[in-house]
């Protein structure tokens, strides 16, 4: 075997036969074109065609520059010149050739080509001009050089959220606020005709009268009551039914509902589009090799790193990753060797621990519920001391933050006992934390609603508790506003009061405690959860508090600088690295979960809960959604019946069935492709073995030319009737 | 911009724009960086296409490449003589392939060359061992290095010859999710 395989070993000059293989031709190195001038080829898929034209010159290593290759024009136009793996002079020659070929085409095609060319140039120039507008380009470049692409993905995610929030704000502003602002200044006429009379429409003003102590302003600013309540900030201000412009009527309630749905939809599409590339790649890679060795070795080093310390850290983290993988390999072998008894023990342990986790979650949710109810009751009868009042107002936020601080520590402690593989441990803990964070908002809202729709023992007169909550949407908006403000305060406070002191302590104090605590690590998953949490609040709250996206934009803008500063000054990169590719996908999946969770309260609130009769655009409707069917019924006949048909059950069932069929087809197609891939892989292995066998035989035959001419009766083997110089394989 | 620069003719800039993934501004900036490496060797006027090459040692000390464990191999792969002496064309080519806009197939071809230390057109076990040692500062034990190399070859080798040829490598790298995001240098 060794003597045979030695044909493959050191160096191409050993066996000229190998040099002539088409797949070898595909990878010749650059040579000076005046000297041993081979050219590089594209990938092996093209070599078959090329070798036909190349065969004539492969024996001589002198490839003159002016030798035109007779590549068929259809193929050469498929790849642009810049994508060819050749050195610059050859590319320029190619370019010149193509331009000469283009001159042979008809005038119409020439014009088409030159138009395409200038369009491409225009696009490039525009792209370059636009890149100047790109937010934080220089900052992100610096971060990338210092910390690598894992942390970079966090910051580009943050930038994406800033843009998303800004666009949502523009939508809200353009369609909901701008008409009202114009009405107040210009010629429009805003009308609203209250249909309901009686108790439900009483909305006592909450602005403070008389001599107002200064700290009341602070309380109002921080909790959205008082002077802030009847402004553009909250739902209650938009008490308009229609606006009569000179040429048309603008139905504001309809706009409000449709814009809410539109911004949720826009967010969904934008996120999906952004995650599409990452998702495609994830589908292609094998499922059981989540972070394979090849990926780490060949795509593991961040070529962007320019900082010496970052390079050292990257090497350590790669080392750590490889060691973890080797350990995972060992643990996989251990799992395979588990006995039934051990398996039972492990499963029972996991069940118990999962029940414990569920119990912890239930306890947290219950405490949030109780805190909300307490806070709501306390707001009815506020205490004299304004600090105490603020604490009562912010109690739900504080409980949520505390719960979100403790539970990750608990989860990462528990998972050690559950004996999963390291990669799965990380993912599972993260999923638990995600669920905890996002569900806590849902629990808050649920407890709020239970307060709003409970009127003691009797049924609610107006569908909600109008005595305590004359304008309940504004109240919900205030809670969302408080959550957002508190979240922002916490991010700032943790940076200033925890991370800075820690850095100072670790740098200047030389005791064992400092060494054990260590420098702060920039933990990407926790940071991502923080900002996804804020974004979920924004999505839910934008319906009740239309200016919330603007506040969110400003908040994330400032958070970028805070995080950048803490990263540069306080942190070292995580020893457990977070891969860029999987991290992008992870961020967007978590964001999608947040969006899905945000849609539920918004939809329930629009469709189910009675809108308040004392304030807001939906005073004259029972639920917010009612405005849409009413508007549809006012449309012209054809459109009306069309829209009614779409929303009918018949259409929905048909649509469902068709979608189900399409999904089934696509899944079947994917399965078929997978089978084909496996077959092709086996064929490739077989071809490789065939190739080795044939080369081996040829080599043997080449080595014994004299013998073959004499022993014509020798069985087997390959016969060469003539000396190899003129054999069919040598050209 | 416009007609102010005298480093290249307009045709040259057009050709560069067609043959690389850079815009005119970036090409001029690259020329500035190339010139900075050896101001006395590199002329400011490239309209006559002077035949100037810079040695490996100068290019490898650029800040973008300084910390890269594969810097020598990168520069060698993009040089005409295979020893690392780069003309300006090679220099631009290198950064063009390593830029964000280059497609995956093109990057895969050059990545293969870079990792092929003994330039035999196969990624054999020695190549992998060298790669691994450069990546981890030689802190893995010999047994671990062996194990990792074996597993790598096992994962990627399709034709069963115990080393990675280019089709093996290309097939594997298309499934490596991090490749595009890590195999790029910003300049």
PDB file of C-alpha atoms in Angstrom, chain A residues 473-696:
ATOM      1  CA  UNK A 473     -55.184  52.155  28.302  1.00  0.00           C
ATOM      2  CA  UNK A 474     -53.317  55.166  29.577  1.00  0.00           C
ATOM      3  CA  UNK A 475     -52.713  53.311  32.795  1.00  0.00           C
ATOM      4  CA  UNK A 476     -51.279  50.301  30.958  1.00  0.00           C
ATOM      5  CA  UNK A 477     -49.198  52.719  28.915  1.00  0.00           C
ATOM      6  CA  UNK A 478     -47.873  54.224  32.115  1.00  0.00           C
ATOM      7  CA  UNK A 479     -46.824  50.824  33.398  1.00  0.00           C
ATOM      8  CA  UNK A 480     -44.960  50.125  30.150  1.00  0.00           C
ATOM      9  CA  UNK A 481     -43.369  53.554  30.332  1.00  0.00           C
ATOM     10  CA  UNK A 482     -42.225  52.844  33.878  1.00  0.00           C
ATOM     11  CA  UNK A 483     -40.805  49.479  32.879  1.00  0.00           C
ATOM     12  CA  UNK A 484     -38.790  51.069  30.123  1.00  0.00           C
ATOM     13  CA  UNK A 485     -37.466  53.892  32.268  1.00  0.00           C
ATOM     14  CA  UNK A 486     -36.525  51.495  35.024  1.00  0.00           C
ATOM     15  CA  UNK A 487     -34.768  49.179  32.596  1.00  0.00           C
ATOM     16  CA  UNK A 488     -32.708  52.092  31.344  1.00  0.00           C
ATOM     17  CA  UNK A 489     -31.877  53.223  34.855  1.00  0.00           C
ATOM     18  CA  UNK A 490     -30.783  49.714  35.787  1.00  0.00           C
ATOM     19  CA  UNK A 491     -28.467  49.410  32.784  1.00  0.00           C
ATOM     20  CA  UNK A 492     -26.825  52.695  33.654  1.00  0.00           C
ATOM     21  CA  UNK A 493     -26.693  51.970  37.370  1.00  0.00           C
ATOM     22  CA  UNK A 494     -25.176  48.525  36.982  1.00  0.00           C
ATOM     23  CA  UNK A 495     -22.456  49.945  34.779  1.00  0.00           C
ATOM     24  CA  UNK A 496     -21.621  52.797  37.088  1.00  0.00           C
ATOM     25  CA  UNK A 497     -22.105  51.193  40.473  1.00  0.00           C
ATOM     26  CA  UNK A 498     -21.104  47.612  39.876  1.00  0.00           C
ATOM     27  CA  UNK A 499     -18.743  47.338  36.928  1.00  0.00           C
ATOM     28  CA  UNK A 500     -16.563  50.344  37.506  1.00  0.00           C
ATOM     29  CA  UNK A 501     -15.940  49.565  41.176  1.00  0.00           C
ATOM     30  CA  UNK A 502     -15.251  45.969  40.266  1.00  0.00           C
ATOM     31  CA  UNK A 503     -12.617  47.062  37.786  1.00  0.00           C
ATOM     32  CA  UNK A 504     -11.027  49.391  40.305  1.00  0.00           C
ATOM     33  CA  UNK A 505     -11.136  46.723  42.960  1.00  0.00           C
ATOM     34  CA  UNK A 506      -9.581  44.074  40.770  1.00  0.00           C
ATOM     35  CA  UNK A 507      -6.888  46.380  39.440  1.00  0.00           C
ATOM     36  CA  UNK A 508      -5.758  48.026  42.622  1.00  0.00           C
ATOM     37  CA  UNK A 509      -6.485  45.466  45.292  1.00  0.00           C
ATOM     38  CA  UNK A 510      -4.242  42.465  45.426  1.00  0.00           C
ATOM     39  CA  UNK A 511      -6.129  40.132  47.688  1.00  0.00           C
ATOM     40  CA  UNK A 512      -7.460  36.678  46.995  1.00  0.00           C
ATOM     41  CA  UNK A 513     -11.001  37.905  46.682  1.00  0.00           C
ATOM     42  CA  UNK A 514     -10.058  40.152  43.782  1.00  0.00           C
ATOM     43  CA  UNK A 515      -8.356  37.314  42.001  1.00  0.00           C
ATOM     44  CA  UNK A 516     -11.281  34.991  42.521  1.00  0.00           C
ATOM     45  CA  UNK A 517     -13.851  37.502  41.368  1.00  0.00           C
ATOM     46  CA  UNK A 518     -11.817  38.490  38.380  1.00  0.00           C
ATOM     47  CA  UNK A 519     -12.439  41.097  35.796  1.00  0.00           C
ATOM     48  CA  UNK A 520     -15.846  41.543  34.331  1.00  0.00           C
ATOM     49  CA  UNK A 521     -16.606  39.440  31.305  1.00  0.00           C
ATOM     50  CA  UNK A 522     -18.805  40.804  28.594  1.00  0.00           C
ATOM     51  CA  UNK A 523     -21.416  38.084  28.706  1.00  0.00           C
ATOM     52  CA  UNK A 524     -23.141  38.325  25.381  1.00  0.00           C
ATOM     53  CA  UNK A 525     -26.245  36.215  26.063  1.00  0.00           C
ATOM     54  CA  UNK A 526     -27.261  38.182  29.125  1.00  0.00           C
ATOM     55  CA  UNK A 527     -26.720  41.479  27.378  1.00  0.00           C
ATOM     56  CA  UNK A 528     -28.751  40.347  24.406  1.00  0.00           C
ATOM     57  CA  UNK A 529     -31.588  39.268  26.646  1.00  0.00           C
ATOM     58  CA  UNK A 530     -31.558  42.686  28.244  1.00  0.00           C
ATOM     59  CA  UNK A 531     -32.071  44.507  24.996  1.00  0.00           C
ATOM     60  CA  UNK A 532     -34.601  42.032  23.659  1.00  0.00           C
ATOM     61  CA  UNK A 533     -36.557  42.522  26.860  1.00  0.00           C
ATOM     62  CA  UNK A 534     -36.542  46.277  26.267  1.00  0.00           C
ATOM     63  CA  UNK A 535     -37.653  45.795  22.695  1.00  0.00           C
ATOM     64  CA  UNK A 536     -40.548  43.560  23.734  1.00  0.00           C
ATOM     65  CA  UNK A 537     -41.720  46.256  26.121  1.00  0.00           C
ATOM     66  CA  UNK A 538     -41.555  48.731  23.270  1.00  0.00           C
ATOM     67  CA  UNK A 539     -43.611  46.554  20.950  1.00  0.00           C
ATOM     68  CA  UNK A 540     -46.310  45.956  23.531  1.00  0.00           C
ATOM     69  CA  UNK A 541     -46.304  49.484  24.821  1.00  0.00           C
ATOM     70  CA  UNK A 542     -46.377  51.312  21.493  1.00  0.00           C
ATOM     71  CA  UNK A 543     -50.117  50.766  21.233  1.00  0.00           C
ATOM     72  CA  UNK A 544     -50.785  52.432  24.565  1.00  0.00           C
ATOM     73  CA  UNK A 545     -47.991  54.941  24.509  1.00  0.00           C
ATOM     74  CA  UNK A 546     -47.303  56.055  20.936  1.00  0.00           C
ATOM     75  CA  UNK A 547     -44.143  57.920  21.805  1.00  0.00           C
ATOM     76  CA  UNK A 548     -42.565  54.837  23.346  1.00  0.00           C
ATOM     77  CA  UNK A 549     -40.628  53.892  20.173  1.00  0.00           C
ATOM     78  CA  UNK A 550     -39.009  57.323  20.232  1.00  0.00           C
ATOM     79  CA  UNK A 551     -38.012  56.859  23.852  1.00  0.00           C
ATOM     80  CA  UNK A 552     -36.744  53.410  22.961  1.00  0.00           C
ATOM     81  CA  UNK A 553     -34.624  54.779  20.119  1.00  0.00           C
ATOM     82  CA  UNK A 554     -33.009  57.321  22.395  1.00  0.00           C
ATOM     83  CA  UNK A 555     -32.533  54.695  25.086  1.00  0.00           C
ATOM     84  CA  UNK A 556     -30.747  52.247  22.777  1.00  0.00           C
ATOM     85  CA  UNK A 557     -28.671  55.048  21.341  1.00  0.00           C
ATOM     86  CA  UNK A 558     -27.367  55.874  24.787  1.00  0.00           C
ATOM     87  CA  UNK A 559     -27.038  52.197  25.726  1.00  0.00           C
ATOM     88  CA  UNK A 560     -24.683  51.723  22.773  1.00  0.00           C
ATOM     89  CA  UNK A 561     -22.263  54.242  24.189  1.00  0.00           C
ATOM     90  CA  UNK A 562     -22.622  52.910  27.713  1.00  0.00           C
ATOM     91  CA  UNK A 563     -21.915  49.359  26.588  1.00  0.00           C
ATOM     92  CA  UNK A 564     -19.043  50.406  24.403  1.00  0.00           C
ATOM     93  CA  UNK A 565     -17.474  52.285  27.257  1.00  0.00           C
ATOM     94  CA  UNK A 566     -17.880  49.433  29.687  1.00  0.00           C
ATOM     95  CA  UNK A 567     -16.528  46.994  27.145  1.00  0.00           C
ATOM     96  CA  UNK A 568     -13.437  48.991  26.478  1.00  0.00           C
ATOM     97  CA  UNK A 569     -12.713  49.998  30.053  1.00  0.00           C
ATOM     98  CA  UNK A 570     -13.978  47.220  32.236  1.00  0.00           C
ATOM     99  CA  UNK A 571     -14.290  44.013  30.388  1.00  0.00           C
ATOM    100  CA  UNK A 572     -12.295  41.279  28.953  1.00  0.00           C
ATOM    101  CA  UNK A 573     -13.786  39.051  26.276  1.00  0.00           C
ATOM    102  CA  UNK A 574     -15.570  35.959  27.480  1.00  0.00           C
ATOM    103  CA  UNK A 575     -13.399  32.911  27.827  1.00  0.00           C
ATOM    104  CA  UNK A 576     -16.290  30.914  26.551  1.00  0.00           C
ATOM    105  CA  UNK A 577     -16.530  32.273  23.055  1.00  0.00           C
ATOM    106  CA  UNK A 578     -19.737  33.026  21.301  1.00  0.00           C
ATOM    107  CA  UNK A 579     -19.500  32.236  17.657  1.00  0.00           C
ATOM    108  CA  UNK A 580     -20.506  34.999  15.289  1.00  0.00           C
ATOM    109  CA  UNK A 581     -22.639  32.925  12.959  1.00  0.00           C
ATOM    110  CA  UNK A 582     -24.635  31.076  15.513  1.00  0.00           C
ATOM    111  CA  UNK A 583     -24.880  34.239  17.564  1.00  0.00           C
ATOM    112  CA  UNK A 584     -26.525  36.234  14.802  1.00  0.00           C
ATOM    113  CA  UNK A 585     -29.042  33.517  14.390  1.00  0.00           C
ATOM    114  CA  UNK A 586     -29.530  33.235  18.128  1.00  0.00           C
ATOM    115  CA  UNK A 587     -30.163  36.972  18.534  1.00  0.00           C
ATOM    116  CA  UNK A 588     -32.764  37.045  15.840  1.00  0.00           C
ATOM    117  CA  UNK A 589     -34.495  33.905  17.127  1.00  0.00           C
ATOM    118  CA  UNK A 590     -34.755  35.426  20.585  1.00  0.00           C
ATOM    119  CA  UNK A 591     -36.026  38.649  19.060  1.00  0.00           C
ATOM    120  CA  UNK A 592     -38.654  36.702  17.138  1.00  0.00           C
ATOM    121  CA  UNK A 593     -39.742  34.979  20.328  1.00  0.00           C
ATOM    122  CA  UNK A 594     -40.048  38.414  21.898  1.00  0.00           C
ATOM    123  CA  UNK A 595     -42.109  39.620  18.959  1.00  0.00           C
ATOM    124  CA  UNK A 596     -44.387  36.611  19.145  1.00  0.00           C
ATOM    125  CA  UNK A 597     -44.856  37.167  22.849  1.00  0.00           C
ATOM    126  CA  UNK A 598     -45.523  40.856  22.228  1.00  0.00           C
ATOM    127  CA  UNK A 599     -48.181  40.149  19.637  1.00  0.00           C
ATOM    128  CA  UNK A 600     -50.309  38.176  22.063  1.00  0.00           C
ATOM    129  CA  UNK A 601     -51.175  40.975  24.529  1.00  0.00           C
ATOM    130  CA  UNK A 602     -51.617  43.484  21.738  1.00  0.00           C
ATOM    131  CA  UNK A 603     -54.021  41.245  19.836  1.00  0.00           C
ATOM    132  CA  UNK A 604     -55.963  40.321  22.942  1.00  0.00           C
ATOM    133  CA  UNK A 605     -56.245  43.946  23.917  1.00  0.00           C
ATOM    134  CA  UNK A 606     -57.356  45.098  20.493  1.00  0.00           C
ATOM    135  CA  UNK A 607     -59.870  42.358  19.920  1.00  0.00           C
ATOM    136  CA  UNK A 608     -61.186  41.290  23.273  1.00  0.00           C
ATOM    137  CA  UNK A 609     -61.069  43.923  25.935  1.00  0.00           C
ATOM    138  CA  UNK A 610     -63.549  46.730  25.864  1.00  0.00           C
ATOM    139  CA  UNK A 611     -61.933  50.000  25.012  1.00  0.00           C
ATOM    140  CA  UNK A 612     -62.513  52.765  27.472  1.00  0.00           C
ATOM    141  CA  UNK A 613     -65.326  55.169  26.753  1.00  0.00           C
ATOM    142  CA  UNK A 614     -63.768  58.180  28.383  1.00  0.00           C
ATOM    143  CA  UNK A 615     -60.660  58.690  26.325  1.00  0.00           C
ATOM    144  CA  UNK A 616     -58.755  57.648  23.273  1.00  0.00           C
ATOM    145  CA  UNK A 617     -59.769  57.184  19.639  1.00  0.00           C
ATOM    146  CA  UNK A 618     -61.991  54.188  20.272  1.00  0.00           C
ATOM    147  CA  UNK A 619     -64.478  55.848  22.571  1.00  0.00           C
ATOM    148  CA  UNK A 620     -67.419  55.092  20.344  1.00  0.00           C
ATOM    149  CA  UNK A 621     -66.596  51.481  19.724  1.00  0.00           C
ATOM    150  CA  UNK A 622     -66.914  48.486  21.951  1.00  0.00           C
ATOM    151  CA  UNK A 623     -63.541  47.076  21.132  1.00  0.00           C
ATOM    152  CA  UNK A 624     -60.682  48.650  19.250  1.00  0.00           C
ATOM    153  CA  UNK A 625     -61.021  46.186  16.417  1.00  0.00           C
ATOM    154  CA  UNK A 626     -64.589  47.209  15.638  1.00  0.00           C
ATOM    155  CA  UNK A 627     -63.413  50.196  13.708  1.00  0.00           C
ATOM    156  CA  UNK A 628     -62.076  47.986  10.922  1.00  0.00           C
ATOM    157  CA  UNK A 629     -65.268  46.122   9.983  1.00  0.00           C
ATOM    158  CA  UNK A 630     -67.109  49.396  10.137  1.00  0.00           C
ATOM    159  CA  UNK A 631     -64.654  51.038   7.781  1.00  0.00           C
ATOM    160  CA  UNK A 632     -64.765  48.043   5.461  1.00  0.00           C
ATOM    161  CA  UNK A 633     -68.532  48.222   5.261  1.00  0.00           C
ATOM    162  CA  UNK A 634     -68.219  51.780   4.026  1.00  0.00           C
ATOM    163  CA  UNK A 635     -66.005  50.786   1.140  1.00  0.00           C
ATOM    164  CA  UNK A 636     -67.367  50.419  -2.391  1.00  0.00           C
ATOM    165  CA  UNK A 637     -69.277  47.213  -3.060  1.00  0.00           C
ATOM    166  CA  UNK A 638     -66.711  45.090  -4.890  1.00  0.00           C
ATOM    167  CA  UNK A 639     -63.904  45.701  -2.440  1.00  0.00           C
ATOM    168  CA  UNK A 640     -66.283  45.193   0.422  1.00  0.00           C
ATOM    169  CA  UNK A 641     -67.375  41.744  -0.687  1.00  0.00           C
ATOM    170  CA  UNK A 642     -63.802  40.830  -1.527  1.00  0.00           C
ATOM    171  CA  UNK A 643     -62.549  41.714   1.934  1.00  0.00           C
ATOM    172  CA  UNK A 644     -65.492  39.967   3.540  1.00  0.00           C
ATOM    173  CA  UNK A 645     -64.746  36.866   1.517  1.00  0.00           C
ATOM    174  CA  UNK A 646     -61.126  36.871   2.637  1.00  0.00           C
ATOM    175  CA  UNK A 647     -62.060  37.005   6.272  1.00  0.00           C
ATOM    176  CA  UNK A 648     -64.691  34.299   6.043  1.00  0.00           C
ATOM    177  CA  UNK A 649     -64.165  30.793   7.363  1.00  0.00           C
ATOM    178  CA  UNK A 650     -64.285  29.151   3.969  1.00  0.00           C
ATOM    179  CA  UNK A 651     -61.294  31.105   2.812  1.00  0.00           C
ATOM    180  CA  UNK A 652     -59.406  30.526   6.015  1.00  0.00           C
ATOM    181  CA  UNK A 653     -59.858  26.769   5.884  1.00  0.00           C
ATOM    182  CA  UNK A 654     -58.840  26.620   2.234  1.00  0.00           C
ATOM    183  CA  UNK A 655     -55.789  28.746   2.924  1.00  0.00           C
ATOM    184  CA  UNK A 656     -54.817  26.535   5.800  1.00  0.00           C
ATOM    185  CA  UNK A 657     -55.150  23.380   3.739  1.00  0.00           C
ATOM    186  CA  UNK A 658     -53.116  24.830   0.866  1.00  0.00           C
ATOM    187  CA  UNK A 659     -50.369  25.977   3.223  1.00  0.00           C
ATOM    188  CA  UNK A 660     -50.298  22.537   4.822  1.00  0.00           C
ATOM    189  CA  UNK A 661     -49.914  20.903   1.431  1.00  0.00           C
ATOM    190  CA  UNK A 662     -47.136  23.277   0.436  1.00  0.00           C
ATOM    191  CA  UNK A 663     -45.253  22.559   3.632  1.00  0.00           C
ATOM    192  CA  UNK A 664     -45.637  18.833   3.142  1.00  0.00           C
ATOM    193  CA  UNK A 665     -44.270  19.143  -0.380  1.00  0.00           C
ATOM    194  CA  UNK A 666     -41.289  21.173   0.742  1.00  0.00           C
ATOM    195  CA  UNK A 667     -40.459  18.736   3.520  1.00  0.00           C
ATOM    196  CA  UNK A 668     -40.621  15.828   1.102  1.00  0.00           C
ATOM    197  CA  UNK A 669     -38.352  17.727  -1.275  1.00  0.00           C
ATOM    198  CA  UNK A 670     -35.844  18.351   1.473  1.00  0.00           C
ATOM    199  CA  UNK A 671     -35.811  14.671   2.369  1.00  0.00           C
ATOM    200  CA  UNK A 672     -35.224  13.722  -1.242  1.00  0.00           C
ATOM    201  CA  UNK A 673     -32.338  16.185  -1.535  1.00  0.00           C
ATOM    202  CA  UNK A 674     -30.754  14.793   1.559  1.00  0.00           C
ATOM    203  CA  UNK A 675     -30.873  11.299   0.128  1.00  0.00           C
ATOM    204  CA  UNK A 676     -29.309  12.505  -3.104  1.00  0.00           C
ATOM    205  CA  UNK A 677     -26.550  14.242  -1.156  1.00  0.00           C
ATOM    206  CA  UNK A 678     -25.737  11.057   0.697  1.00  0.00           C
ATOM    207  CA  UNK A 679     -25.662   9.075  -2.519  1.00  0.00           C
ATOM    208  CA  UNK A 680     -23.379  11.590  -4.154  1.00  0.00           C
ATOM    209  CA  UNK A 681     -21.089  11.502  -1.192  1.00  0.00           C
ATOM    210  CA  UNK A 682     -20.779   7.741  -1.468  1.00  0.00           C
ATOM    211  CA  UNK A 683     -20.150   8.056  -5.169  1.00  0.00           C
ATOM    212  CA  UNK A 684     -17.397  10.544  -4.536  1.00  0.00           C
ATOM    213  CA  UNK A 685     -15.708   8.170  -2.129  1.00  0.00           C
ATOM    214  CA  UNK A 686     -16.000   5.402  -4.675  1.00  0.00           C
ATOM    215  CA  UNK A 687     -14.567   7.627  -7.428  1.00  0.00           C
ATOM    216  CA  UNK A 688     -11.642   8.446  -5.218  1.00  0.00           C
ATOM    217  CA  UNK A 689     -10.903   4.805  -4.729  1.00  0.00           C
ATOM    218  CA  UNK A 690     -11.272   4.159  -8.450  1.00  0.00           C
ATOM    219  CA  UNK A 691      -8.828   6.906  -9.179  1.00  0.00           C
ATOM    220  CA  UNK A 692      -6.269   5.509  -6.786  1.00  0.00           C
ATOM    221  CA  UNK A 693      -6.651   2.045  -8.252  1.00  0.00           C
ATOM    222  CA  UNK A 694      -6.178   3.264 -11.814  1.00  0.00           C
ATOM    223  CA  UNK A 695      -3.213   5.438 -10.976  1.00  0.00           C
ATOM    224  CA  UNK A 696      -1.666   2.558  -9.145  1.00  0.00           C
TER     225      UNK A 696
END
